[in-house]
């Protein structure tokens, strides 16, 4: 059964891709086997991360960027990791593309992943979904995440190019810096440029990015692009900057370096998961449960308790 799924995914069959991602999402036992079987075929897609505050226009931007990439003849996968998306009433990813042109729908696979369980788990699942899309032969994969929590920043960081979307009303650039977005952005987008305050945000952003450049050197000024995503404006320019960044990474071995760093992180996470699962046997869990009162009443210290757990 798995063999068939693998070969269908490699043929870019949509239903098979969807099933594969469901296996990953549901933490099915087959998911690991599937990922193992596909691994050799991964590493070919270029991953674009789009992150920023809720409502900034990430989905709208992703939609038009997808459209542009499809028009250029590329095969695209889109993963939207947005725990808030069903409730914000924002643009539903993919709807616009589907409505505009049925033919365009062919080269694109779009999937939303919502929070089921922990966000940390979601970041792992999103990366695994990415591997499935990669193996299926997509040229570009776009991952949309809300840039608010650490694990979402983690997802954005695994992208080859990370696009940070800000809007005039989402507070100033200082806010973005606090959220850790300044550090991870390879390209900054000021969306909703039809609204007041976009020039001021641009000035503040450039000042901060200038300081950042002094710190990390050789790439030059980080690009800032103004867009009006809802009117499909500025997307061409964004695309140009993505390609420029891609060429920059590819030309100096940085892409390979970045991906190797990410692999080390991924392996660390897998080891941690495995160790944790192995460690917390049912017996240990019940020992913890029955000891918590003693620890809470200061009869036993957490430190001695853990030492004791490791002895068994
Ligand atoms: N005025 C204006 N509205 C926009 C622009 N881009 C997106 N929007 C709207 O902002 C809302 C949120 O967009 P959405 O793409 O769902 O944001 P996300 O939460 O970041 O994915 C939607 O109603 C969009 O139509 C823009 O450039 N200008
Ligand atoms: Mg969205």
CSV table of C-alpha atoms and ligand atoms in Angstrom, one decimal:
chain,number,residue,atom,x,y,z
A,1,UNK,CA,0.0,0.0,0.0
A,2,UNK,CA,2.8,2.4,1.0
A,3,UNK,CA,4.7,1.6,-2.2
A,4,UNK,CA,1.8,2.6,-4.3
A,5,UNK,CA,1.4,5.8,-2.4
A,6,UNK,CA,5.1,6.6,-2.8
A,7,UNK,CA,5.0,6.1,-6.5
A,8,UNK,CA,1.9,8.2,-6.9
A,9,UNK,CA,3.3,11.0,-4.9
A,10,UNK,CA,6.4,10.9,-7.1
A,11,UNK,CA,4.1,11.3,-10.0
A,12,UNK,CA,2.6,14.3,-8.3
A,13,UNK,CA,-0.8,12.8,-7.9
A,14,UNK,CA,-2.9,15.3,-5.9
A,15,UNK,CA,-4.9,12.8,-4.0
A,16,UNK,CA,-1.8,10.8,-3.0
A,17,UNK,CA,-0.1,14.0,-1.8
A,18,UNK,CA,-3.1,14.9,0.2
A,19,UNK,CA,-3.1,11.4,1.7
A,20,UNK,CA,0.6,11.6,2.5
A,21,UNK,CA,0.1,14.9,4.3
A,22,UNK,CA,-2.8,13.5,6.2
A,23,UNK,CA,-0.6,10.6,7.4
A,24,UNK,CA,1.9,13.2,8.7
A,25,UNK,CA,-0.8,15.3,10.2
A,26,UNK,CA,-2.4,12.4,12.1
A,27,UNK,CA,1.0,11.2,13.3
A,28,UNK,CA,0.3,7.8,11.7
A,29,UNK,CA,2.9,5.0,12.0
A,30,UNK,CA,3.1,4.9,8.2
A,31,UNK,CA,4.2,8.6,8.1
A,32,UNK,CA,7.8,7.7,9.0
A,33,UNK,CA,8.1,5.0,6.4
A,34,UNK,CA,6.6,7.3,3.8
A,35,UNK,CA,9.1,10.1,4.6
A,36,UNK,CA,12.0,7.6,4.5
A,37,UNK,CA,10.9,6.4,1.1
A,38,UNK,CA,10.6,9.9,-0.2
A,39,UNK,CA,13.8,11.4,1.2
A,40,UNK,CA,16.0,10.7,-1.7
A,41,UNK,CA,13.7,12.7,-4.0
A,42,UNK,CA,13.7,15.8,-1.7
A,43,UNK,CA,16.0,18.8,-1.7
A,44,UNK,CA,15.0,20.0,-5.1
A,45,UNK,CA,12.2,22.4,-4.3
A,46,UNK,CA,13.0,26.0,-3.3
A,47,UNK,CA,11.1,27.0,-0.1
A,48,UNK,CA,9.7,30.5,0.4
A,49,UNK,CA,8.5,31.3,3.9
A,50,UNK,CA,5.9,34.0,4.3
A,51,UNK,CA,5.4,35.2,7.9
A,52,UNK,CA,4.1,38.3,9.7
A,53,UNK,CA,1.3,39.3,12.1
A,54,UNK,CA,-2.3,38.0,11.6
A,55,UNK,CA,-4.3,40.0,9.0
A,56,UNK,CA,-1.1,41.5,7.4
A,57,UNK,CA,-2.2,40.0,4.1
A,58,UNK,CA,0.0,36.9,4.0
A,59,UNK,CA,-2.6,34.7,2.4
A,60,UNK,CA,-3.5,37.3,-0.2
A,61,UNK,CA,0.1,37.8,-1.0
A,62,UNK,CA,0.8,34.1,-1.2
A,63,UNK,CA,-2.2,33.7,-3.6
A,64,UNK,CA,-0.9,36.2,-6.1
A,65,UNK,CA,2.7,35.0,-5.7
A,66,UNK,CA,1.5,31.5,-6.5
A,67,UNK,CA,-0.4,32.8,-9.5
A,68,UNK,CA,2.7,34.5,-10.8
A,69,UNK,CA,4.9,31.5,-10.3
A,70,UNK,CA,2.3,29.3,-12.1
A,71,UNK,CA,2.2,31.7,-15.0
A,72,UNK,CA,6.0,31.4,-15.2
A,73,UNK,CA,5.5,27.7,-15.6
A,74,UNK,CA,6.5,26.5,-12.2
A,75,UNK,CA,4.9,23.8,-10.1
A,76,UNK,CA,3.9,25.1,-6.7
A,77,UNK,CA,3.0,23.7,-3.3
A,78,UNK,CA,1.5,25.9,-0.6
A,79,UNK,CA,1.2,25.1,3.0
A,80,UNK,CA,-0.6,27.5,5.3
A,81,UNK,CA,0.1,27.1,8.9
A,82,UNK,CA,-2.4,29.4,10.5
A,83,UNK,CA,-4.2,28.4,13.7
A,84,UNK,CA,-6.3,31.6,13.4
A,85,UNK,CA,-7.4,31.3,9.8
A,86,UNK,CA,-10.8,29.9,10.1
A,87,UNK,CA,-11.8,32.7,12.5
A,88,UNK,CA,-10.3,35.8,11.0
A,89,UNK,CA,-12.5,36.0,8.0
A,90,UNK,CA,-9.4,36.8,6.0
A,91,UNK,CA,-8.7,35.6,2.5
A,92,UNK,CA,-9.1,31.9,2.2
A,93,UNK,CA,-5.9,30.6,0.6
A,94,UNK,CA,-6.3,29.2,-2.8
A,95,UNK,CA,-9.9,30.3,-3.3
A,96,UNK,CA,-8.9,33.1,-5.5
A,97,UNK,CA,-6.7,31.0,-7.7
A,98,UNK,CA,-9.4,28.4,-8.1
A,99,UNK,CA,-12.0,30.9,-8.9
A,100,UNK,CA,-9.9,32.8,-11.5
A,101,UNK,CA,-8.7,30.0,-13.6
A,102,UNK,CA,-9.5,26.3,-13.5
A,103,UNK,CA,-6.5,25.5,-15.6
A,104,UNK,CA,-4.1,27.1,-13.2
A,105,UNK,CA,-5.3,24.9,-10.5
A,106,UNK,CA,-3.4,22.0,-12.2
A,107,UNK,CA,0.1,22.8,-11.2
A,108,UNK,CA,-0.6,23.8,-7.6
A,109,UNK,CA,-1.3,22.0,-4.4
A,110,UNK,CA,-2.6,24.0,-1.5
A,111,UNK,CA,-3.1,22.7,2.0
A,112,UNK,CA,-4.0,24.4,5.3
A,113,UNK,CA,-2.7,22.9,8.5
A,114,UNK,CA,-4.4,24.0,11.7
A,115,UNK,CA,-3.3,23.5,15.3
A,116,UNK,CA,-4.2,20.1,16.5
A,117,UNK,CA,-2.2,19.5,19.6
A,118,UNK,CA,0.9,21.6,20.2
A,119,UNK,CA,2.3,24.2,17.9
A,120,UNK,CA,5.6,22.6,18.3
A,121,UNK,CA,4.1,19.5,16.8
A,122,UNK,CA,2.7,21.6,14.0
A,123,UNK,CA,6.0,23.0,13.0
A,124,UNK,CA,7.4,19.4,12.6
A,125,UNK,CA,4.4,18.4,10.6
A,126,UNK,CA,4.6,21.4,8.3
A,127,UNK,CA,8.2,20.6,7.6
A,128,UNK,CA,7.3,17.0,6.8
A,129,UNK,CA,4.4,18.1,4.6
A,130,UNK,CA,7.0,20.2,2.8
A,131,UNK,CA,9.1,17.1,2.2
A,132,UNK,CA,6.2,15.4,0.6
A,133,UNK,CA,5.6,18.3,-1.7
A,134,UNK,CA,9.2,18.5,-2.5
A,135,UNK,CA,9.4,14.9,-3.5
A,136,UNK,CA,6.3,15.3,-5.6
A,137,UNK,CA,8.3,17.6,-7.9
A,138,UNK,CA,7.2,21.1,-6.9
A,139,UNK,CA,9.6,23.8,-8.0
A,140,UNK,CA,8.6,26.2,-5.3
A,141,UNK,CA,6.9,25.6,-1.9
A,142,UNK,CA,5.4,28.5,-0.1
A,143,UNK,CA,4.8,28.2,3.6
A,144,UNK,CA,2.6,30.8,5.2
A,145,UNK,CA,2.9,31.1,9.0
A,146,UNK,CA,1.7,33.7,11.5
A,147,UNK,CA,4.9,35.2,13.0
A,148,UNK,CA,3.9,35.3,16.6
A,149,UNK,CA,5.3,32.3,18.4
A,150,UNK,CA,8.7,30.7,18.6
A,151,UNK,CA,7.8,27.5,16.8
A,152,UNK,CA,6.2,29.5,14.0
A,153,UNK,CA,9.5,31.4,13.7
A,154,UNK,CA,11.1,28.0,13.5
A,155,UNK,CA,9.0,27.1,10.5
A,156,UNK,CA,9.8,30.4,8.8
A,157,UNK,CA,13.5,29.8,9.5
A,158,UNK,CA,13.6,26.5,7.7
A,159,UNK,CA,12.6,28.3,4.5
A,160,UNK,CA,15.3,29.1,2.0
A,161,UNK,CA,14.0,32.7,1.6
A,162,UNK,CA,12.0,34.2,4.4
A,163,UNK,CA,9.6,37.0,3.6
A,164,UNK,CA,8.4,39.1,6.5
A,165,UNK,CA,5.1,40.9,5.8
A,166,UNK,CA,4.3,44.0,7.8
A,167,UNK,CA,1.6,46.6,7.6
A,168,UNK,CA,1.4,50.2,8.7
A,169,UNK,CA,-1.2,49.5,11.3
A,170,UNK,CA,0.5,46.5,12.8
A,171,UNK,CA,2.5,48.8,15.0
A,172,UNK,CA,5.9,50.1,14.3
A,173,UNK,CA,9.1,48.3,13.3
A,174,UNK,CA,10.1,48.1,16.9
A,175,UNK,CA,7.2,45.7,17.4
A,176,UNK,CA,8.6,43.5,14.6
A,177,UNK,CA,12.0,43.5,16.1
A,178,UNK,CA,10.6,42.4,19.5
A,179,UNK,CA,8.7,39.5,17.8
A,180,UNK,CA,12.1,38.3,16.4
A,181,UNK,CA,11.0,39.1,12.8
A,182,UNK,CA,13.8,41.4,12.0
A,183,UNK,CA,16.4,38.7,12.5
A,184,UNK,CA,14.7,36.1,10.2
A,185,UNK,CA,13.6,38.3,7.3
A,186,UNK,CA,15.5,38.0,4.0
A,187,UNK,CA,13.0,40.3,2.4
A,188,UNK,CA,10.6,42.7,4.0
A,189,UNK,CA,7.2,43.5,2.5
A,190,UNK,CA,5.2,46.6,3.5
A,191,UNK,CA,1.8,45.4,2.5
A,192,UNK,CA,-1.4,47.6,2.5
A,193,UNK,CA,0.7,50.4,1.0
A,194,UNK,CA,-2.6,51.9,0.0
A,195,UNK,CA,-3.0,52.9,3.7
A,196,UNK,CA,-1.5,55.7,5.6
A,197,UNK,CA,1.8,55.2,7.4
A,198,UNK,CA,3.5,53.0,4.9
A,199,UNK,CA,6.2,55.5,4.2
A,200,UNK,CA,7.0,56.0,7.9
A,201,UNK,CA,7.2,52.2,8.4
A,202,UNK,CA,9.5,52.1,5.4
A,203,UNK,CA,11.9,54.6,6.9
A,204,UNK,CA,11.9,52.9,10.3
A,205,UNK,CA,12.5,49.5,8.7
A,206,UNK,CA,15.3,50.7,6.5
A,207,UNK,CA,17.0,52.3,9.5
A,208,UNK,CA,16.9,49.1,11.5
A,209,UNK,CA,17.9,47.0,8.5
A,210,UNK,CA,20.9,49.2,8.0
A,211,UNK,CA,22.1,48.5,11.5
A,212,UNK,CA,21.5,44.8,10.9
A,213,UNK,CA,23.6,44.9,7.7
A,214,UNK,CA,26.5,46.4,9.6
A,215,UNK,CA,26.3,43.4,11.9
A,216,UNK,CA,26.1,40.6,9.4
A,217,UNK,CA,27.9,41.8,6.4
A,218,UNK,CA,28.2,40.7,2.8
A,219,UNK,CA,24.8,40.5,1.3
A,220,UNK,CA,24.2,44.2,1.3
A,221,UNK,CA,21.0,46.0,2.2
A,222,UNK,CA,18.0,43.8,2.9
A,223,UNK,CA,15.3,44.6,0.4
A,224,UNK,CA,12.1,46.3,1.4
A,225,UNK,CA,9.2,45.9,-1.0
A,226,UNK,CA,5.9,47.9,-1.0
A,227,UNK,CA,2.9,45.9,-2.0
A,228,UNK,CA,-0.9,46.2,-2.2
A,229,UNK,CA,-1.6,42.5,-2.2
A,230,UNK,CA,-5.3,42.9,-2.5
A,231,UNK,CA,-4.8,44.7,-5.8
A,232,UNK,CA,-2.0,42.3,-7.0
A,233,UNK,CA,0.5,45.2,-6.9
A,234,UNK,CA,4.2,44.8,-6.1
A,235,UNK,CA,4.1,41.1,-6.4
A,236,UNK,CA,6.4,41.2,-9.5
A,237,UNK,CA,9.0,43.1,-7.5
A,238,UNK,CA,8.7,40.7,-4.6
A,239,UNK,CA,9.3,37.8,-7.1
A,240,UNK,CA,12.4,39.6,-8.5
A,241,UNK,CA,13.9,39.9,-5.0
A,242,UNK,CA,13.1,36.3,-4.1
A,243,UNK,CA,15.0,35.2,-7.2
A,244,UNK,CA,17.9,37.5,-6.4
A,245,UNK,CA,18.1,36.1,-3.0
A,246,UNK,CA,17.9,32.6,-4.4
A,247,UNK,CA,20.8,33.3,-6.8
A,248,UNK,CA,22.8,34.9,-4.0
A,249,UNK,CA,22.4,31.8,-1.8
A,250,UNK,CA,23.2,29.4,-4.7
A,251,UNK,CA,26.2,31.3,-5.9
A,252,UNK,CA,28.3,31.2,-2.7
A,253,UNK,CA,27.4,27.9,-1.2
A,254,UNK,CA,25.2,29.5,1.4
A,255,UNK,CA,22.1,27.6,0.4
A,256,UNK,CA,23.8,24.3,1.0
A,257,UNK,CA,25.2,25.6,4.3
A,258,UNK,CA,21.8,26.8,5.4
A,259,UNK,CA,20.2,23.5,4.5
A,260,UNK,CA,22.8,21.5,6.4
A,261,UNK,CA,22.2,23.7,9.5
A,262,UNK,CA,18.5,23.0,9.2
A,263,UNK,CA,19.2,19.2,8.8
A,264,UNK,CA,21.2,19.3,12.0
A,265,UNK,CA,18.4,21.1,13.8
A,266,UNK,CA,15.9,18.5,12.4
A,267,UNK,CA,18.0,15.6,13.5
A,268,UNK,CA,18.3,17.1,17.0
A,269,UNK,CA,14.6,17.5,17.2
A,270,UNK,CA,14.1,13.9,16.1
A,271,UNK,CA,16.5,12.6,18.7
A,272,UNK,CA,14.8,14.7,21.4
A,273,UNK,CA,11.4,13.3,20.4
A,274,UNK,CA,12.7,9.8,20.4
A,275,UNK,CA,14.4,10.1,23.7
A,276,UNK,CA,11.4,11.6,25.3
A,277,UNK,CA,9.1,9.0,24.0
A,278,UNK,CA,11.4,6.2,25.1
A,279,UNK,CA,11.9,7.7,28.5
A,280,UNK,CA,8.3,8.3,29.5
A,281,UNK,CA,7.1,4.8,29.9
A,282,UNK,CA,3.7,4.3,31.4
A,283,UNK,CA,5.4,3.2,34.6
A,284,UNK,CA,7.4,6.4,34.9
A,285,UNK,CA,4.3,8.5,34.1
A,286,UNK,CA,2.5,6.9,37.0
A,287,UNK,CA,5.5,7.3,39.3
A,288,UNK,CA,5.4,11.0,38.6
A,289,UNK,CA,1.7,11.2,39.2
A,290,UNK,CA,1.9,9.4,42.5
A,291,UNK,CA,5.0,11.4,43.6
A,292,UNK,CA,3.8,14.9,42.7
A,293,UNK,CA,2.2,15.5,46.1
A,294,UNK,CA,5.5,14.7,47.9
A,295,UNK,CA,7.4,17.0,45.6
A,296,UNK,CA,4.8,19.7,46.0
A,297,UNK,CA,4.9,19.5,49.8
A,298,UNK,CA,8.7,19.7,49.8
A,299,UNK,CA,9.2,16.2,51.1
A,300,UNK,CA,11.2,15.3,47.9
A,301,UNK,CA,13.0,17.7,45.6
A,302,UNK,CA,12.4,17.6,41.9
A,303,UNK,CA,16.1,17.1,41.4
A,304,UNK,CA,16.3,14.0,43.5
A,305,UNK,CA,13.1,12.7,41.9
A,306,UNK,CA,14.6,13.1,38.4
A,307,UNK,CA,17.9,11.5,39.5
A,308,UNK,CA,15.8,8.6,40.8
A,309,UNK,CA,13.8,8.3,37.5
A,310,UNK,CA,17.0,8.0,35.5
A,311,UNK,CA,18.2,5.1,37.7
A,312,UNK,CA,15.2,2.9,36.7
B,1,LIG,N1,-6.4,47.7,2.0
B,1,LIG,C1,-5.7,46.5,1.8
B,1,LIG,N2,-6.2,45.4,2.3
B,1,LIG,C2,-5.5,44.2,2.1
B,1,LIG,C3,-4.3,44.2,1.4
B,1,LIG,N3,-3.8,42.9,1.4
B,1,LIG,C4,-4.7,42.2,2.0
B,1,LIG,N4,-5.8,42.9,2.4
B,1,LIG,C5,-7.0,42.5,3.2
B,1,LIG,O1,-6.6,42.2,4.5
B,1,LIG,C6,-7.4,41.2,5.0
B,1,LIG,C7,-6.5,40.1,5.6
B,1,LIG,O2,-5.7,39.4,4.6
B,1,LIG,P1,-5.1,38.0,4.7
B,1,LIG,O3,-4.4,37.7,3.4
B,1,LIG,O4,-6.2,37.0,5.1
B,1,LIG,O5,-4.1,38.2,5.9
B,1,LIG,P2,-3.2,37.1,6.7
B,1,LIG,O6,-3.9,36.8,8.0
B,1,LIG,O7,-1.9,37.7,6.9
B,1,LIG,O8,-3.1,35.8,5.9
B,1,LIG,C8,-8.2,40.7,3.9
B,1,LIG,O9,-9.5,41.2,4.1
B,1,LIG,C9,-7.5,41.2,2.7
B,1,LIG,O10,-8.4,41.4,1.6
B,1,LIG,C10,-3.8,45.5,0.9
B,1,LIG,O11,-2.7,45.6,0.3
B,1,LIG,N5,-4.5,46.6,1.2
B,2,LIG,MG1,-3.6,33.8,6.3
